[in-house]
Coordinates of C-alpha atoms (C1' of nucleotides) in Angstrom, one line a residue:
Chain A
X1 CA 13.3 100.7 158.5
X2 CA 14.3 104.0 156.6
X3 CA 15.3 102.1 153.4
X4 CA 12.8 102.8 151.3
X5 CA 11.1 102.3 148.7
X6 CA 13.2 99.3 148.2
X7 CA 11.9 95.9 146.5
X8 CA 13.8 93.3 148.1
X9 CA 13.5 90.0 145.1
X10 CA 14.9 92.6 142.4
X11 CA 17.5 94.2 144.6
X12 CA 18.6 90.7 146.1
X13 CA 18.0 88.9 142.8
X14 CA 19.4 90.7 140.2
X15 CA 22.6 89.3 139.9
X16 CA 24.9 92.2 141.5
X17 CA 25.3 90.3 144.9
X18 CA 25.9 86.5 145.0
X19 CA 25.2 85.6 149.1
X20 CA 21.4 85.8 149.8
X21 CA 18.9 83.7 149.7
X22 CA 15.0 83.7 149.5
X23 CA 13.4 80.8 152.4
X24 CA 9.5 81.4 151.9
X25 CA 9.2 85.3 152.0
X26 CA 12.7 85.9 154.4
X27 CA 16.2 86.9 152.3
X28 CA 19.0 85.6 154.4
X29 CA 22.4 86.9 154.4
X30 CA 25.5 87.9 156.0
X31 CA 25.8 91.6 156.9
X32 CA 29.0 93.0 158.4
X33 CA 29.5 89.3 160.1
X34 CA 25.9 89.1 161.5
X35 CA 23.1 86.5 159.6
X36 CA 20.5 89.1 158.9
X37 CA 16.9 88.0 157.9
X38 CA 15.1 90.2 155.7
X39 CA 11.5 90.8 155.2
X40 CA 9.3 93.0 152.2
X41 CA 6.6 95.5 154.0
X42 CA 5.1 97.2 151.0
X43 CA 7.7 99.4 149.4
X44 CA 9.9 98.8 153.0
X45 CA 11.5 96.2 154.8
X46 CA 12.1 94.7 158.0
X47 CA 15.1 92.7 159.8
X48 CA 15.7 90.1 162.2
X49 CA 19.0 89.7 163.7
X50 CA 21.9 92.2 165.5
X51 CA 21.9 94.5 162.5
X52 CA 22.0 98.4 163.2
X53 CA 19.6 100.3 161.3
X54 CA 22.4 102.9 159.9
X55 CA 24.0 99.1 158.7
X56 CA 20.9 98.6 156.4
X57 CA 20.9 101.7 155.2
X58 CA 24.6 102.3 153.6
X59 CA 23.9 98.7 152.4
X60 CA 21.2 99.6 151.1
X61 CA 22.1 102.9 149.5
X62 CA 19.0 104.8 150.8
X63 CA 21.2 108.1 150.2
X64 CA 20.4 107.6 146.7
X65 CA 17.8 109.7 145.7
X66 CA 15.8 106.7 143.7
X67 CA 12.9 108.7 142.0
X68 CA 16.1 111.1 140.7
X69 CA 17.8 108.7 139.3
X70 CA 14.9 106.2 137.4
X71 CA 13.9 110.0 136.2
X72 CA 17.3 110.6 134.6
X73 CA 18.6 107.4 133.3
X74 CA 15.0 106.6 131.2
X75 CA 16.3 108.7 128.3
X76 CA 14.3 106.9 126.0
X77 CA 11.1 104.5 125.8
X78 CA 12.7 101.2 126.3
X79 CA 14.4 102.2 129.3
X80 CA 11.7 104.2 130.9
X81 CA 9.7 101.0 130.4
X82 CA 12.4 98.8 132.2
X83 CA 12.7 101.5 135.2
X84 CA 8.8 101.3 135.3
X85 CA 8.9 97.6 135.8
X86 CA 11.0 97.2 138.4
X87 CA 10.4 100.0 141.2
X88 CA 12.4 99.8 143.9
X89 CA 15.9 98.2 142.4
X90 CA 18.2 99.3 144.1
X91 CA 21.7 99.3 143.4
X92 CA 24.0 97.9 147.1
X93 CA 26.5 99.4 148.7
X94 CA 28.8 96.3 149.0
X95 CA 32.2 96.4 151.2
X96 CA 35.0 96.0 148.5
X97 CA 36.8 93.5 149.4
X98 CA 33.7 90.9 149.5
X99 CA 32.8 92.5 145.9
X100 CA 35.9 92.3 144.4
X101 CA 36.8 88.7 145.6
X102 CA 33.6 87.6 144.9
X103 CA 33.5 88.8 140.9
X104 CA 37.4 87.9 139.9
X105 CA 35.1 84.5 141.0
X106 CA 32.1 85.5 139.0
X107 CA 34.5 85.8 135.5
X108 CA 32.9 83.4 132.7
X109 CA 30.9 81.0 135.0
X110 CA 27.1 81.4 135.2
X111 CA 25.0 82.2 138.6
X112 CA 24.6 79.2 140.1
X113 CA 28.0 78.2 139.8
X114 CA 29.4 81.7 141.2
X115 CA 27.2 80.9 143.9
X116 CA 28.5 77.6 144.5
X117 CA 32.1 78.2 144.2
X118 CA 32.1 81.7 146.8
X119 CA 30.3 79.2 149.5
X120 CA 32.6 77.0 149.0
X121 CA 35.8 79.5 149.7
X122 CA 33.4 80.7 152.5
X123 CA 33.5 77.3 154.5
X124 CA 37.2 77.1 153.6
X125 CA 38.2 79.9 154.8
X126 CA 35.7 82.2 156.4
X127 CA 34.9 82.5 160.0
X128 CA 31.9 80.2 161.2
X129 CA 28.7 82.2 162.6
X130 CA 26.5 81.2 165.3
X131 CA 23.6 80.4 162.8
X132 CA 25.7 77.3 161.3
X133 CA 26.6 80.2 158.5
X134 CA 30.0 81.4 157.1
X135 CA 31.6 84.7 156.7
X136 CA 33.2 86.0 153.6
X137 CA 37.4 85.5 154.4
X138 CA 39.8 88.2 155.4
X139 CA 42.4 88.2 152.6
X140 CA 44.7 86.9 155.8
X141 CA 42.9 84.3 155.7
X142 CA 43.1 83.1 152.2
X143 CA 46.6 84.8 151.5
X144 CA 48.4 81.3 152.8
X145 CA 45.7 78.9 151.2
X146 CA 46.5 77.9 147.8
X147 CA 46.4 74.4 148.3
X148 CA 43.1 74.8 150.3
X149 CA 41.9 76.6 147.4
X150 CA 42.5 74.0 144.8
X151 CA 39.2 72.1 146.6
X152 CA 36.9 74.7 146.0
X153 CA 36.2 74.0 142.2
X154 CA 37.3 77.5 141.4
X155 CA 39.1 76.1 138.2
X156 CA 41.1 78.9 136.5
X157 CA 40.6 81.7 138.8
X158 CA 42.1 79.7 141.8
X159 CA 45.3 81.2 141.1
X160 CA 44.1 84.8 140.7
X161 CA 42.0 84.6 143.8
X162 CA 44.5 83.6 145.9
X163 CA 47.6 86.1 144.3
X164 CA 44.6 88.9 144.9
X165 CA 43.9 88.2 148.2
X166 CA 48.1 88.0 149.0
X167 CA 47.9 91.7 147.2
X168 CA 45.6 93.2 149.5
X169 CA 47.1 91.6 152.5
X170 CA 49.8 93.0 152.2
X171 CA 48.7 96.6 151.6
X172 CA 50.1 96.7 148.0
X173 CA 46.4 98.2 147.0
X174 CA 44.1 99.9 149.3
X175 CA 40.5 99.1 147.6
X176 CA 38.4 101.1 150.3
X177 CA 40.5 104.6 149.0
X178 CA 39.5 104.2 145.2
X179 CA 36.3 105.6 146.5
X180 CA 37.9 108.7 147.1
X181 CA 39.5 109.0 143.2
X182 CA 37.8 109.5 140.0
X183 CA 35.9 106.9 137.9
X184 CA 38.8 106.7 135.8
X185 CA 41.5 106.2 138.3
X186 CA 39.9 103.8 140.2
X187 CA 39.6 101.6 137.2
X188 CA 43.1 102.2 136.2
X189 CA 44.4 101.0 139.8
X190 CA 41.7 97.7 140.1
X191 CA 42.8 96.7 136.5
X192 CA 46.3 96.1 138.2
X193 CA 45.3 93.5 140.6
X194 CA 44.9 89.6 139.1
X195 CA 41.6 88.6 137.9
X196 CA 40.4 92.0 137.4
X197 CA 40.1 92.9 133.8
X198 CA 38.2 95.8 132.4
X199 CA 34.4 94.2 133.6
X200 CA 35.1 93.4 136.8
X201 CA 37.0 96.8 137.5
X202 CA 33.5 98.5 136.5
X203 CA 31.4 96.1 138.7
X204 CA 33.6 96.5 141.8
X205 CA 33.5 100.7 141.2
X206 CA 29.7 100.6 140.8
X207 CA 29.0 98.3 143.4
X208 CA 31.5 98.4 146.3
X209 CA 32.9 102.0 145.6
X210 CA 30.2 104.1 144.9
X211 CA 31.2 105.0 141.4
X212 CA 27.4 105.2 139.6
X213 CA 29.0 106.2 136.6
X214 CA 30.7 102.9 135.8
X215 CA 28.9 101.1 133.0
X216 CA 30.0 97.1 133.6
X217 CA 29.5 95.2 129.7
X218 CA 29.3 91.7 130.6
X219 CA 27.8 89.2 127.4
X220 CA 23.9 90.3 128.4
X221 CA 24.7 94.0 128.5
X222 CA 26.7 93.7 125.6
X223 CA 23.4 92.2 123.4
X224 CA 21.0 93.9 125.1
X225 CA 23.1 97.5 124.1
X226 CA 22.9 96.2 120.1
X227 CA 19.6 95.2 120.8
X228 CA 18.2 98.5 122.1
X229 CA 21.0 101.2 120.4
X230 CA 22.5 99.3 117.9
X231 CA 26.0 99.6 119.4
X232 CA 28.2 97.1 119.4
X233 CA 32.4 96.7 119.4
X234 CA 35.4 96.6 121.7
X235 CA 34.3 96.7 125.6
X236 CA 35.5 100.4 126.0
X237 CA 33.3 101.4 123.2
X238 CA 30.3 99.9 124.8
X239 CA 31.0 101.5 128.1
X240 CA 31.9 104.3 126.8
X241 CA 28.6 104.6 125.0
X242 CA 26.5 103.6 127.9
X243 CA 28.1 106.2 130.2
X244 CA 28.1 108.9 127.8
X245 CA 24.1 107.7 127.6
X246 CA 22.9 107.6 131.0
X247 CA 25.1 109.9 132.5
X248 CA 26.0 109.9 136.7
X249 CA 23.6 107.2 137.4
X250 CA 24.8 105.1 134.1
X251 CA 25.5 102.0 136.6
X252 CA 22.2 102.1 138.2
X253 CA 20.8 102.1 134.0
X254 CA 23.2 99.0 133.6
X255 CA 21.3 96.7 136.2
X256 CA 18.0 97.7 134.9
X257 CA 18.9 96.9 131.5
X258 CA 20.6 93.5 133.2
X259 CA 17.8 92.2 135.0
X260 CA 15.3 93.3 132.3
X261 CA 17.3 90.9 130.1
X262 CA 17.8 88.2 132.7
X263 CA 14.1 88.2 133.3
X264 CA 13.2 87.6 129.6
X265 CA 15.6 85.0 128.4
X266 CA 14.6 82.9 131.6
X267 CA 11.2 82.5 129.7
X268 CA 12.5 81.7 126.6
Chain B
dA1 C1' 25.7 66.1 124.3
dA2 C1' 27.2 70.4 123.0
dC3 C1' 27.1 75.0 124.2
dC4 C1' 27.6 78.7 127.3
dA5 C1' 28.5 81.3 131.4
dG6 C1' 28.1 88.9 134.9
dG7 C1' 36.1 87.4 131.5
dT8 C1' 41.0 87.6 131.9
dC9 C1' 45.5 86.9 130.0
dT10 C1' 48.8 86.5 126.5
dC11 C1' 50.5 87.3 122.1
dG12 C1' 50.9 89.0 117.4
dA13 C1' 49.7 92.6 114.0
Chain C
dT1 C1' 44.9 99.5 120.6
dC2 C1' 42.5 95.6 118.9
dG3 C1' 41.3 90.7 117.7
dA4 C1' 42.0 85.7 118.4
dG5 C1' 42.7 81.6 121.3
dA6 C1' 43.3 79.3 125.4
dC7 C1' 41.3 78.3 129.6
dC8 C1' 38.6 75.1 134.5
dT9 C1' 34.3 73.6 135.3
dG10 C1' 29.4 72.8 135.8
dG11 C1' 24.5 74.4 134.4
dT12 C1' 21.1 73.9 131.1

DNA sequence: AACCAGGTCTCGA
DNA sequence: TCGAGACCTGGT
């Protein structure tokens, strides 16, 4: 599999995608409808299951030039260090909709629980695989669920989910053509849909719309950036600051810096 | 048992 | 444009 190098527990793990799963040394997922099994080989991989090869590789992102990009975003000591600990990150080339939907979930809730509640609108509402798995929904097929939502222990966001998926149902946004506009239009446009504040806009443009210059501050990035630059304030100073830092690849420095952070704290 | 979690929304200055 | 509060709920 031409995907390499890639490490799959980082990549998987990190916190950018919410749907996979580690049983023994397989990751299981969902992958353009079909349950893929995933196995490390070195710096490559392996799969099991009716996924292409091209499939795995957009997913995947092996387009991006990896040594490029750890070479320009370690602009200082701390961050080569980070990019030296975790070869073969990778960022993933998730399909919008699933990435979207799945962070105006992910707002102020930790992992586990984002994990818990996107199952649950997956057996609600997704379509059920041969392997006794769930798709992610359509938005068709949430757009007339609100009351089936309110069983999914999405709290808060219930309503925003719901009004978001109506939105794209009905063609009032078209999230797979804010791939072809600037980092700063695409923004502008996600930050008019429910649920999608100024975070989540950044997450969906680095990981679903292959915008690597979008620089998501959640609380983590937000005291790792004081922390290792001293810069703190509003969220658009922060992001501002961390892509005027890094650069083009400013997103892939962002989950470095994010799992370098998540890995420390789980110690304390 | 509090505190916090990959924030957003609303409102007032 | 910015800061302060409210806000569902479940992990830790």
């Amino acid at each position: 599999m031409r995907v390499g190098p890639i490490d799959l527990d980082s990549t998987l793990g990190c916190g950018q995608v919410f749907r996979w799963r580690k049983e023994g040394d397989v990751w299981r997922g969902i992958l353009d409808g079909t349950e893929v099994g995933l196995r490390q080989h070195g710096a490559s991989i392996s799969a099991e299951g009716a996924i292409g090869e091209r499939t795995l590789e957009r997913y995947f992102r092996s387009d991006d030039d990896l040594d490029l990009i750890r070479e320009e975003i370690a602009k200082d000591g701390a961050m080569a260090a980070m990019v030296a600990q975790f070869p073969g990150l990778r960022l993933i080339r998730q399909d919008p909709w699933e990435c979207a939907a799945s962070y105006v979930l992910a707002t102020n809730a930790n992992i586990p629980r984002i994990q818990k509640m996107i199952e649950s609108v997956c057996r609600a509402f997704g379509d059920a695989l041969p392997g006794g798995g769930y798709d992610f929904p359509r938005p068709d097929q949430i757009a007339g669920g609100k009351e089936a939502a309110r069983s999914c222990g999405l709290g808060y966001r219930c309503g925003r989910f719901v009004e978001f998926a109506r939105m794209v149902d009905r063609d009032e946004i078209d999230l797979g053509s804010l791939r072809n506009v600037e980092y700063g239009e695409c923004v502008k446009e996600l930050k008019s849909c429910p649920g999608i504040g100024d975070k989540v806009a950044d997450c969906v443009a680095v990981f679903g719309l292959d915008h690597l210059d979008a620089f998501p501050v959640d609380v983590r990035i937000k005291k790792a950036m004081e922390e290792l630059y001293g810069v703190s304030g509003t969220y658009r100073q922060v992001n501002q600051y961390g892509r005027d830092y890094f650069g083009r690849y400013a997103g892939y420095a962002q989950e470095y810096i994010y799992y370098a952070f998540q890995r420390t704290n789980r110690l304390r």
